[in-house]
PDB file of C-alpha atoms in Angstrom:
ATOM      1  CA  MET Z  26     -82.665 -37.393  74.608  1.00  0.00           C
ATOM      2  CA  ASP Z  27     -80.540 -39.391  76.356  1.00  0.00           C
ATOM      3  CA  LYS Z  28     -77.042 -38.001  75.599  1.00  0.00           C
ATOM      4  CA  GLU Z  29     -77.726 -35.427  72.941  1.00  0.00           C
ATOM      5  CA  ILE Z  30     -79.582 -32.362  72.640  1.00  0.00           C
ATOM      6  CA  MET Z  31     -81.794 -31.666  69.308  1.00  0.00           C
ATOM      7  CA  ILE Z  32     -82.347 -28.173  67.947  1.00  0.00           C
ATOM      8  CA  TYR Z  33     -85.565 -27.599  65.949  1.00  0.00           C
ATOM      9  CA  ARG Z  34     -87.012 -24.859  64.068  1.00  0.00           C
ATOM     10  CA  LEU Z  35     -90.576 -24.188  64.292  1.00  0.00           C
ATOM     11  CA  THR Z  36     -91.954 -22.624  61.265  1.00  0.00           C
ATOM     12  CA  VAL Z  37     -95.463 -21.004  60.935  1.00  0.00           C
ATOM     13  CA  SER Z  38     -96.785 -20.749  57.308  1.00  0.00           C
ATOM     14  CA  THR Z  39     -99.182 -18.226  55.803  1.00  0.00           C
ATOM     15  CA  ASP Z  40    -101.924 -20.555  56.327  1.00  0.00           C
ATOM     16  CA  SER Z  41    -101.327 -21.018  59.956  1.00  0.00           C
ATOM     17  CA  THR Z  42     -99.778 -24.443  59.783  1.00  0.00           C
ATOM     18  CA  LEU Z  43     -96.753 -25.618  61.881  1.00  0.00           C
ATOM     19  CA  SER Z  44     -93.684 -27.283  60.756  1.00  0.00           C
ATOM     20  CA  VAL Z  45     -90.885 -28.748  62.590  1.00  0.00           C
ATOM     21  CA  ALA Z  46     -87.377 -29.212  61.189  1.00  0.00           C
ATOM     22  CA  GLU Z  47     -84.258 -30.728  62.763  1.00  0.00           C
ATOM     23  CA  MET Z  48     -81.278 -28.114  62.784  1.00  0.00           C
ATOM     24  CA  ARG Z  49     -78.728 -29.728  64.788  1.00  0.00           C
ATOM     25  CA  CYS Z  50     -77.612 -32.493  67.279  1.00  0.00           C
ATOM     26  CA  LEU Z  51     -75.427 -31.617  70.046  1.00  0.00           C
ATOM     27  CA  SER Z  52     -73.659 -34.743  71.385  1.00  0.00           C
ATOM     28  CA  ASP Z  53     -70.814 -33.447  73.608  1.00  0.00           C
ATOM     29  CA  HIS Z  54     -72.464 -34.972  76.948  1.00  0.00           C
ATOM     30  CA  GLN Z  55     -70.648 -38.384  78.109  1.00  0.00           C
ATOM     31  CA  ASP Z  56     -73.821 -39.461  80.013  1.00  0.00           C
ATOM     32  CA  GLN Z  57     -77.501 -38.943  80.005  1.00  0.00           C
ATOM     33  CA  ILE Z  58     -78.904 -35.463  80.221  1.00  0.00           C
ATOM     34  CA  ARG Z  59     -80.837 -34.872  83.308  1.00  0.00           C
ATOM     35  CA  ALA Z  60     -81.580 -30.888  83.265  1.00  0.00           C
ATOM     36  CA  LEU Z  61     -81.872 -28.175  80.510  1.00  0.00           C
ATOM     37  CA  ILE Z  62     -82.602 -24.579  81.357  1.00  0.00           C
ATOM     38  CA  ASN Z  63     -82.583 -21.297  79.155  1.00  0.00           C
ATOM     39  CA  VAL Z  64     -80.404 -18.552  80.882  1.00  0.00           C
ATOM     40  CA  ASN Z  65     -81.036 -15.928  78.311  1.00  0.00           C
ATOM     41  CA  ASP Z  66     -81.574 -14.972  74.638  1.00  0.00           C
ATOM     42  CA  GLY Z  67     -78.017 -15.963  74.103  1.00  0.00           C
ATOM     43  CA  LEU Z  68     -77.012 -18.858  76.484  1.00  0.00           C
ATOM     44  CA  PHE Z  69     -78.604 -22.304  77.678  1.00  0.00           C
ATOM     45  CA  ALA Z  70     -77.079 -24.834  79.962  1.00  0.00           C
ATOM     46  CA  SER Z  71     -77.475 -28.522  80.436  1.00  0.00           C
ATOM     47  CA  GLY Z  72     -76.352 -30.883  83.216  1.00  0.00           C
ATOM     48  CA  SER Z  73     -75.965 -34.796  83.055  1.00  0.00           C
ATOM     49  CA  HIS Z  74     -76.084 -37.676  85.340  1.00  0.00           C
ATOM     50  CA  ALA Z  75     -72.378 -37.874  85.294  1.00  0.00           C
ATOM     51  CA  GLY Z  76     -72.229 -34.118  86.724  1.00  0.00           C
ATOM     52  CA  GLU Z  77     -71.255 -32.450  83.508  1.00  0.00           C
ATOM     53  CA  LEU Z  78     -72.424 -28.906  83.257  1.00  0.00           C
ATOM     54  CA  ILE Z  79     -72.237 -27.344  80.031  1.00  0.00           C
ATOM     55  CA  ILE Z  80     -72.944 -23.681  79.071  1.00  0.00           C
ATOM     56  CA  TRP Z  81     -74.056 -23.414  75.446  1.00  0.00           C
ATOM     57  CA  ASP Z  82     -73.980 -20.517  72.883  1.00  0.00           C
ATOM     58  CA  ALA Z  83     -77.819 -20.287  71.794  1.00  0.00           C
ATOM     59  CA  ILE Z  84     -76.742 -18.650  68.644  1.00  0.00           C
ATOM     60  CA  ASP Z  85     -73.867 -20.788  67.213  1.00  0.00           C
ATOM     61  CA  TRP Z  86     -74.567 -23.623  69.443  1.00  0.00           C
ATOM     62  CA  ASN Z  87     -71.077 -23.898  70.629  1.00  0.00           C
ATOM     63  CA  ILE Z  88     -69.870 -24.742  74.144  1.00  0.00           C
ATOM     64  CA  LEU Z  89     -68.946 -21.790  75.890  1.00  0.00           C
ATOM     65  CA  ALA Z  90     -67.749 -23.560  79.328  1.00  0.00           C
ATOM     66  CA  TYR Z  91     -67.663 -26.937  80.590  1.00  0.00           C
ATOM     67  CA  GLU Z  92     -67.362 -28.065  84.076  1.00  0.00           C
ATOM     68  CA  HIS Z  93     -67.340 -31.516  85.391  1.00  0.00           C
ATOM     69  CA  ILE Z  94     -68.428 -31.731  88.938  1.00  0.00           C
ATOM     70  CA  LEU Z  95     -67.074 -34.613  90.965  1.00  0.00           C
ATOM     71  CA  TRP Z  96     -67.743 -34.981  94.841  1.00  0.00           C
ATOM     72  CA  GLU Z  97     -64.893 -36.682  96.556  1.00  0.00           C
ATOM     73  CA  GLU Z  98     -65.189 -38.440  99.575  1.00  0.00           C
ATOM     74  CA  SER Z  99     -63.932 -36.649 102.885  1.00  0.00           C
ATOM     75  CA  GLN Z 100     -60.231 -36.834 103.596  1.00  0.00           C
ATOM     76  CA  THR Z 101     -58.753 -37.039 106.913  1.00  0.00           C
ATOM     77  CA  CYS Z 102     -56.808 -33.752 106.530  1.00  0.00           C
ATOM     78  CA  ALA Z 103     -58.284 -30.756 107.881  1.00  0.00           C
ATOM     79  CA  GLN Z 104     -58.078 -28.417 104.979  1.00  0.00           C
ATOM     80  CA  ALA Z 105     -60.264 -28.901 101.772  1.00  0.00           C
ATOM     81  CA  GLU Z 106     -58.652 -28.617  98.687  1.00  0.00           C
ATOM     82  CA  ILE Z 107     -59.764 -28.149  94.929  1.00  0.00           C
ATOM     83  CA  ARG Z 108     -58.116 -30.605  92.889  1.00  0.00           C
ATOM     84  CA  LEU Z 109     -57.992 -31.445  89.084  1.00  0.00           C
ATOM     85  CA  ALA Z 110     -58.171 -35.109  88.233  1.00  0.00           C
ATOM     86  CA  ALA Z 111     -58.121 -36.181  91.735  1.00  0.00           C
ATOM     87  CA  PRO Z 112     -58.022 -39.965  92.107  1.00  0.00           C
ATOM     88  CA  LYS Z 113     -61.412 -41.996  92.735  1.00  0.00           C
ATOM     89  CA  PRO Z 114     -63.964 -39.259  92.585  1.00  0.00           C
ATOM     90  CA  SER Z 115     -67.408 -40.113  93.166  1.00  0.00           C
ATOM     91  CA  GLU Z 116     -69.703 -38.739  90.344  1.00  0.00           C
ATOM     92  CA  MET Z 117     -73.094 -37.644  91.111  1.00  0.00           C
ATOM     93  CA  SER Z 118     -76.091 -36.600  88.811  1.00  0.00           C
ATOM     94  CA  ILE Z 119     -77.266 -33.078  88.219  1.00  0.00           C
ATOM     95  CA  GLN Z 120     -80.962 -33.442  89.233  1.00  0.00           C
ATOM     96  CA  HIS Z 121     -81.929 -29.644  88.720  1.00  0.00           C
ATOM     97  CA  LEU Z 122     -80.579 -26.342  87.375  1.00  0.00           C
ATOM     98  CA  THR Z 123     -81.648 -22.929  87.838  1.00  0.00           C
ATOM     99  CA  THR Z 124     -80.641 -19.372  87.185  1.00  0.00           C
ATOM    100  CA  ASN Z 125     -81.193 -15.686  87.358  1.00  0.00           C
ATOM    101  CA  GLY Z 126     -79.124 -14.761  84.375  1.00  0.00           C
ATOM    102  CA  LYS Z 127     -75.874 -14.243  86.159  1.00  0.00           C
ATOM    103  CA  LEU Z 128     -75.552 -17.240  88.393  1.00  0.00           C
ATOM    104  CA  ILE Z 129     -76.358 -20.950  87.743  1.00  0.00           C
ATOM    105  CA  LEU Z 130     -77.396 -23.188  90.738  1.00  0.00           C
ATOM    106  CA  ALA Z 131     -76.949 -26.850  90.318  1.00  0.00           C
ATOM    107  CA  ALA Z 132     -78.313 -29.613  92.439  1.00  0.00           C
ATOM    108  CA  VAL Z 133     -75.469 -32.470  92.316  1.00  0.00           C
ATOM    109  CA  GLY Z 134     -76.394 -35.484  94.370  1.00  0.00           C
ATOM    110  CA  SER Z 135     -77.264 -34.149  97.892  1.00  0.00           C
ATOM    111  CA  GLY Z 136     -75.050 -31.110  97.247  1.00  0.00           C
ATOM    112  CA  LEU Z 137     -75.348 -27.475  95.943  1.00  0.00           C
ATOM    113  CA  TYR Z 138     -73.016 -26.043  93.385  1.00  0.00           C
ATOM    114  CA  VAL Z 139     -73.121 -22.165  92.278  1.00  0.00           C
ATOM    115  CA  TYR Z 140     -71.343 -21.137  88.966  1.00  0.00           C
ATOM    116  CA  SER Z 141     -70.864 -17.598  87.642  1.00  0.00           C
ATOM    117  CA  ILE Z 142     -71.988 -17.231  84.178  1.00  0.00           C
ATOM    118  CA  LEU Z 143     -69.871 -14.140  83.844  1.00  0.00           C
ATOM    119  CA  THR Z 144     -66.419 -15.172  85.326  1.00  0.00           C
ATOM    120  CA  LYS Z 145     -67.173 -18.875  84.140  1.00  0.00           C
ATOM    121  CA  THR Z 146     -65.954 -19.794  87.665  1.00  0.00           C
ATOM    122  CA  VAL Z 147     -67.408 -21.670  90.732  1.00  0.00           C
ATOM    123  CA  VAL Z 148     -68.755 -19.025  93.407  1.00  0.00           C
ATOM    124  CA  ALA Z 149     -69.774 -21.407  96.345  1.00  0.00           C
ATOM    125  CA  TYR Z 150     -70.341 -25.156  96.794  1.00  0.00           C
ATOM    126  CA  ARG Z 151     -71.668 -27.369  99.532  1.00  0.00           C
ATOM    127  CA  LYS Z 152     -70.962 -31.202  99.030  1.00  0.00           C
ATOM    128  CA  VAL Z 153     -73.559 -32.266 101.422  1.00  0.00           C
ATOM    129  CA  ALA Z 154     -76.539 -29.890 101.730  1.00  0.00           C
ATOM    130  CA  HIS Z 155     -79.325 -32.452 102.439  1.00  0.00           C
ATOM    131  CA  ASP Z 156     -79.430 -36.068 103.557  1.00  0.00           C
ATOM    132  CA  SER Z 157     -80.609 -37.161 100.225  1.00  0.00           C
ATOM    133  CA  ASN Z 158     -80.466 -36.132  96.565  1.00  0.00           C
ATOM    134  CA  VAL Z 159     -81.790 -32.496  96.164  1.00  0.00           C
ATOM    135  CA  LEU Z 160     -84.712 -32.211  93.952  1.00  0.00           C
ATOM    136  CA  HIS Z 161     -85.560 -28.671  93.262  1.00  0.00           C
ATOM    137  CA  THR Z 162     -83.495 -25.284  93.702  1.00  0.00           C
ATOM    138  CA  MET Z 163     -84.214 -21.458  93.494  1.00  0.00           C
ATOM    139  CA  LEU Z 164     -81.999 -18.515  93.472  1.00  0.00           C
ATOM    140  CA  LEU Z 165     -83.865 -15.855  95.573  1.00  0.00           C
ATOM    141  CA  SER Z 166     -81.053 -13.139  95.032  1.00  0.00           C
ATOM    142  CA  ASP Z 167     -77.428 -13.031  94.053  1.00  0.00           C
ATOM    143  CA  SER Z 168     -76.615 -14.350  97.583  1.00  0.00           C
ATOM    144  CA  GLU Z 169     -79.824 -16.358  98.565  1.00  0.00           C
ATOM    145  CA  LEU Z 170     -81.058 -19.341  97.655  1.00  0.00           C
ATOM    146  CA  MET Z 171     -83.307 -22.486  98.441  1.00  0.00           C
ATOM    147  CA  SER Z 172     -83.376 -26.229  98.051  1.00  0.00           C
ATOM    148  CA  CYS Z 173     -85.610 -29.041  98.814  1.00  0.00           C
ATOM    149  CA  SER Z 174     -84.852 -32.893  99.008  1.00  0.00           C
ATOM    150  CA  GLU Z 175     -85.972 -36.490  99.043  1.00  0.00           C
ATOM    151  CA  ASP Z 176     -85.149 -36.401 102.953  1.00  0.00           C
ATOM    152  CA  GLY Z 177     -88.297 -33.967 103.321  1.00  0.00           C
ATOM    153  CA  SER Z 178     -86.527 -30.858 104.191  1.00  0.00           C
ATOM    154  CA  VAL Z 179     -86.562 -27.377 102.457  1.00  0.00           C
ATOM    155  CA  ARG Z 180     -83.692 -25.186 103.335  1.00  0.00           C
ATOM    156  CA  MET Z 181     -82.499 -21.691 102.918  1.00  0.00           C
ATOM    157  CA  TRP Z 182     -79.012 -20.662 102.155  1.00  0.00           C
ATOM    158  CA  GLU Z 183     -76.949 -17.825 101.737  1.00  0.00           C
ATOM    159  CA  ILE Z 184     -73.500 -17.210 100.072  1.00  0.00           C
ATOM    160  CA  GLN Z 185     -70.819 -15.613 102.498  1.00  0.00           C
ATOM    161  CA  GLU Z 186     -67.166 -14.661 102.471  1.00  0.00           C
ATOM    162  CA  LEU Z 187     -65.068 -17.187 103.609  1.00  0.00           C
ATOM    163  CA  PRO Z 188     -63.794 -16.815 107.276  1.00  0.00           C
ATOM    164  CA  LEU Z 189     -60.385 -15.630 107.993  1.00  0.00           C
ATOM    165  CA  THR Z 190     -57.551 -18.024 107.680  1.00  0.00           C
ATOM    166  CA  ALA Z 191     -57.136 -18.326 111.445  1.00  0.00           C
ATOM    167  CA  GLU Z 192     -60.830 -19.178 112.257  1.00  0.00           C
ATOM    168  CA  PRO Z 193     -62.247 -22.798 111.637  1.00  0.00           C
ATOM    169  CA  ALA Z 194     -64.021 -23.265 108.296  1.00  0.00           C
ATOM    170  CA  SER Z 195     -67.508 -24.177 107.709  1.00  0.00           C
ATOM    171  CA  PRO Z 196     -67.912 -28.103 107.693  1.00  0.00           C
ATOM    172  CA  GLY Z 197     -69.794 -27.560 104.395  1.00  0.00           C
ATOM    173  CA  PHE Z 198     -66.373 -26.998 102.601  1.00  0.00           C
ATOM    174  CA  PHE Z 199     -64.736 -30.252 103.929  1.00  0.00           C
ATOM    175  CA  GLY Z 200     -65.602 -31.573 100.491  1.00  0.00           C
ATOM    176  CA  MET Z 201     -63.754 -31.477  97.007  1.00  0.00           C
ATOM    177  CA  TRP Z 202     -64.709 -30.894  93.712  1.00  0.00           C
ATOM    178  CA  THR Z 203     -63.151 -31.538  90.171  1.00  0.00           C
ATOM    179  CA  PHE Z 204     -63.892 -29.913  86.932  1.00  0.00           C
ATOM    180  CA  GLY Z 205     -62.405 -30.530  83.256  1.00  0.00           C
ATOM    181  CA  ARG Z 206     -63.113 -32.691  80.488  1.00  0.00           C
ATOM    182  CA  PRO Z 207     -61.581 -36.244  80.913  1.00  0.00           C
ATOM    183  CA  ASN Z 208     -58.693 -36.822  78.629  1.00  0.00           C
ATOM    184  CA  LYS Z 209     -59.275 -33.593  76.949  1.00  0.00           C
ATOM    185  CA  GLN Z 210     -58.019 -30.985  79.189  1.00  0.00           C
ATOM    186  CA  THR Z 211     -55.188 -30.577  81.729  1.00  0.00           C
ATOM    187  CA  GLY Z 212     -55.382 -27.915  84.685  1.00  0.00           C
ATOM    188  CA  PRO Z 213     -52.971 -26.164  86.971  1.00  0.00           C
ATOM    189  CA  PRO Z 214     -51.210 -27.702  89.911  1.00  0.00           C
ATOM    190  CA  THR Z 215     -53.657 -28.489  93.308  1.00  0.00           C
ATOM    191  CA  LYS Z 216     -54.858 -25.268  94.998  1.00  0.00           C
ATOM    192  CA  LYS Z 217     -56.099 -24.534  98.382  1.00  0.00           C
ATOM    193  CA  VAL Z 218     -59.750 -23.354  98.751  1.00  0.00           C
ATOM    194  CA  VAL Z 219     -58.758 -20.180 100.257  1.00  0.00           C
ATOM    195  CA  ASP Z 220     -56.159 -19.603  97.335  1.00  0.00           C
ATOM    196  CA  VAL Z 221     -58.707 -19.526  94.847  1.00  0.00           C
ATOM    197  CA  PRO Z 222     -59.978 -16.112  94.411  1.00  0.00           C
ATOM    198  CA  ASN Z 223     -64.105 -15.271  94.932  1.00  0.00           C
ATOM    199  CA  ILE Z 224     -64.718 -18.654  96.572  1.00  0.00           C
ATOM    200  CA  ARG Z 225     -67.466 -18.315  99.131  1.00  0.00           C
ATOM    201  CA  THR Z 226     -69.159 -20.486 101.470  1.00  0.00           C
ATOM    202  CA  LEU Z 227     -72.982 -21.614 101.387  1.00  0.00           C
ATOM    203  CA  GLU Z 228     -74.305 -21.056 105.118  1.00  0.00           C
ATOM    204  CA  LEU Z 229     -77.463 -22.575 106.198  1.00  0.00           C
ATOM    205  CA  THR Z 230     -79.940 -19.742 107.341  1.00  0.00           C
ATOM    206  CA  GLY Z 231     -83.312 -21.599 107.944  1.00  0.00           C
ATOM    207  CA  ASP Z 232     -85.223 -24.769 107.634  1.00  0.00           C
ATOM    208  CA  LEU Z 233     -88.715 -25.529 106.790  1.00  0.00           C
ATOM    209  CA  ILE Z 234     -89.930 -28.572 108.705  1.00  0.00           C
ATOM    210  CA  GLY Z 235     -93.384 -30.031 107.968  1.00  0.00           C
ATOM    211  CA  HIS Z 236     -93.496 -32.642 105.389  1.00  0.00           C
ATOM    212  CA  SER Z 237     -93.114 -36.483 105.848  1.00  0.00           C
ATOM    213  CA  GLY Z 238     -92.187 -37.273 102.188  1.00  0.00           C
ATOM    214  CA  ALA Z 239     -89.765 -36.154  99.450  1.00  0.00           C
ATOM    215  CA  VAL Z 240     -90.356 -32.457  98.706  1.00  0.00           C
ATOM    216  CA  GLN Z 241     -90.590 -32.466  94.751  1.00  0.00           C
ATOM    217  CA  MET Z 242     -90.956 -28.752  94.251  1.00  0.00           C
ATOM    218  CA  PHE Z 243     -91.587 -25.317  95.762  1.00  0.00           C
ATOM    219  CA  ALA Z 244     -92.988 -21.992  94.308  1.00  0.00           C
ATOM    220  CA  SER Z 245     -92.162 -18.762  95.936  1.00  0.00           C
ATOM    221  CA  PHE Z 246     -94.746 -15.656  96.011  1.00  0.00           C
ATOM    222  CA  LYS Z 247     -92.080 -13.209  97.118  1.00  0.00           C
ATOM    223  CA  GLU Z 248     -93.475 -11.467 100.419  1.00  0.00           C
ATOM    224  CA  ASN Z 249     -96.726 -13.309 100.475  1.00  0.00           C
ATOM    225  CA  GLY Z 250     -95.073 -16.496 101.056  1.00  0.00           C
ATOM    226  CA  LEU Z 251     -93.960 -20.037  99.699  1.00  0.00           C
ATOM    227  CA  VAL Z 252     -95.756 -23.308  98.737  1.00  0.00           C
ATOM    228  CA  THR Z 253     -94.229 -26.652  98.888  1.00  0.00           C
ATOM    229  CA  CYS Z 254     -95.563 -30.083  97.378  1.00  0.00           C
ATOM    230  CA  SER Z 255     -94.618 -33.343  98.662  1.00  0.00           C
ATOM    231  CA  THR Z 256     -95.020 -37.086  97.963  1.00  0.00           C
ATOM    232  CA  ASP Z 257     -96.849 -37.055 101.321  1.00  0.00           C
ATOM    233  CA  HIS Z 258     -99.918 -35.476  99.203  1.00  0.00           C
ATOM    234  CA  LEU Z 259     -99.668 -32.156 101.153  1.00  0.00           C
ATOM    235  CA  LEU Z 260     -99.456 -28.462  99.915  1.00  0.00           C
ATOM    236  CA  ILE Z 261     -98.037 -26.216 102.693  1.00  0.00           C
ATOM    237  CA  LEU Z 262     -98.254 -22.314 102.385  1.00  0.00           C
ATOM    238  CA  TRP Z 263     -95.319 -21.060 104.408  1.00  0.00           C
ATOM    239  CA  LYS Z 264     -95.289 -17.237 105.690  1.00  0.00           C
ATOM    240  CA  ASN Z 265     -92.334 -15.482 106.898  1.00  0.00           C
ATOM    241  CA  GLY Z 266     -92.903 -15.475 110.694  1.00  0.00           C
ATOM    242  CA  ALA Z 267     -90.919 -11.932 111.484  1.00  0.00           C
ATOM    243  CA  ARG Z 268     -92.791 -10.081 108.751  1.00  0.00           C
ATOM    244  CA  GLN Z 269     -96.146 -11.524 109.598  1.00  0.00           C
ATOM    245  CA  SER Z 270     -95.521 -10.616 113.253  1.00  0.00           C
ATOM    246  CA  CYS Z 271     -94.528  -6.986 112.068  1.00  0.00           C
ATOM    247  CA  LEU Z 272     -97.779  -6.737 110.151  1.00  0.00           C
ATOM    248  CA  ARG Z 273     -99.867  -7.934 112.882  1.00  0.00           C
ATOM    249  CA  SER Z 274     -98.355  -5.393 115.451  1.00  0.00           C
ATOM    250  CA  LEU Z 275     -98.702  -2.567 112.848  1.00  0.00           C
ATOM    251  CA  ALA Z 276    -102.634  -3.733 112.006  1.00  0.00           C
ATOM    252  CA  LEU Z 277    -103.293  -3.660 115.954  1.00  0.00           C
ATOM    253  CA  PHE Z 278    -101.715  -0.030 116.483  1.00  0.00           C
ATOM    254  CA  GLN Z 279    -103.969   1.131 113.362  1.00  0.00           C
ATOM    255  CA  LYS Z 280    -106.918  -0.340 114.945  1.00  0.00           C
ATOM    256  CA  LEU Z 281    -106.176   1.152 118.309  1.00  0.00           C
ATOM    257  CA  GLU Z 282    -105.474   4.597 116.438  1.00  0.00           C
ATOM    258  CA  GLU Z 283    -108.949   4.301 114.781  1.00  0.00           C
ATOM    259  CA  ASN Z 284    -110.459   3.481 118.191  1.00  0.00           C
ATOM    260  CA  GLY Z 285    -109.012   6.185 120.004  1.00  0.00           C
ATOM    261  CA  GLY Z 286    -106.615   3.773 122.195  1.00  0.00           C
ATOM    262  CA  LEU Z 287    -107.494   1.243 124.531  1.00  0.00           C
TER     263      LEU Z 287
END
């Protein structure tokens, strides 16, 4: 509710009547909470309009990790940096959170932010992943993810290692982010992206183009395909073209074998 997370206990009595009792109020967010997800039996996570990502202990209801994601405007310098308490950041809302139990993927404005629950560090990010706000995300694996946006696009991404220092970096890394609780934490000196261990890049691997309105959500059916829904009042079923081609070829050869050839 607004900036607060309310914890309730649901009790079922012997006569099957239900009762709800308020247990705790968590008021550590500084702005309106926009996303709340369960990570596992011991953790849950929340994201706010101001870009705050908080990992909570589901047993004691304590904060285990706090990240304040602030996208900065692009700088004229060619090298992207990670800065703490950088001047004039542009705060962006966390519209959606998803997790596979090991990683948390946050939709922050038009960008994507991948956070490791195990190491409590950022794994990869892309400041501008779409032309408009990202509405829904999904982790397909530990290295593959998908996102959809108000701009009508659905995009597939892969977490890859950073290029060598002698090679040009991906355009997706010419953005900046900041973390830390305002007026409560101080951090180490400014570091280059390539100096921070385990930072990787988000590379675009595919686009699904077919909707004329904002794509609000998608559902994956693994090998059977993907369904997207949009404000254009369309549901579209997508298939993996390469896989379907292989299946058609296999079916053709099986039919030829059954018929004794051509």
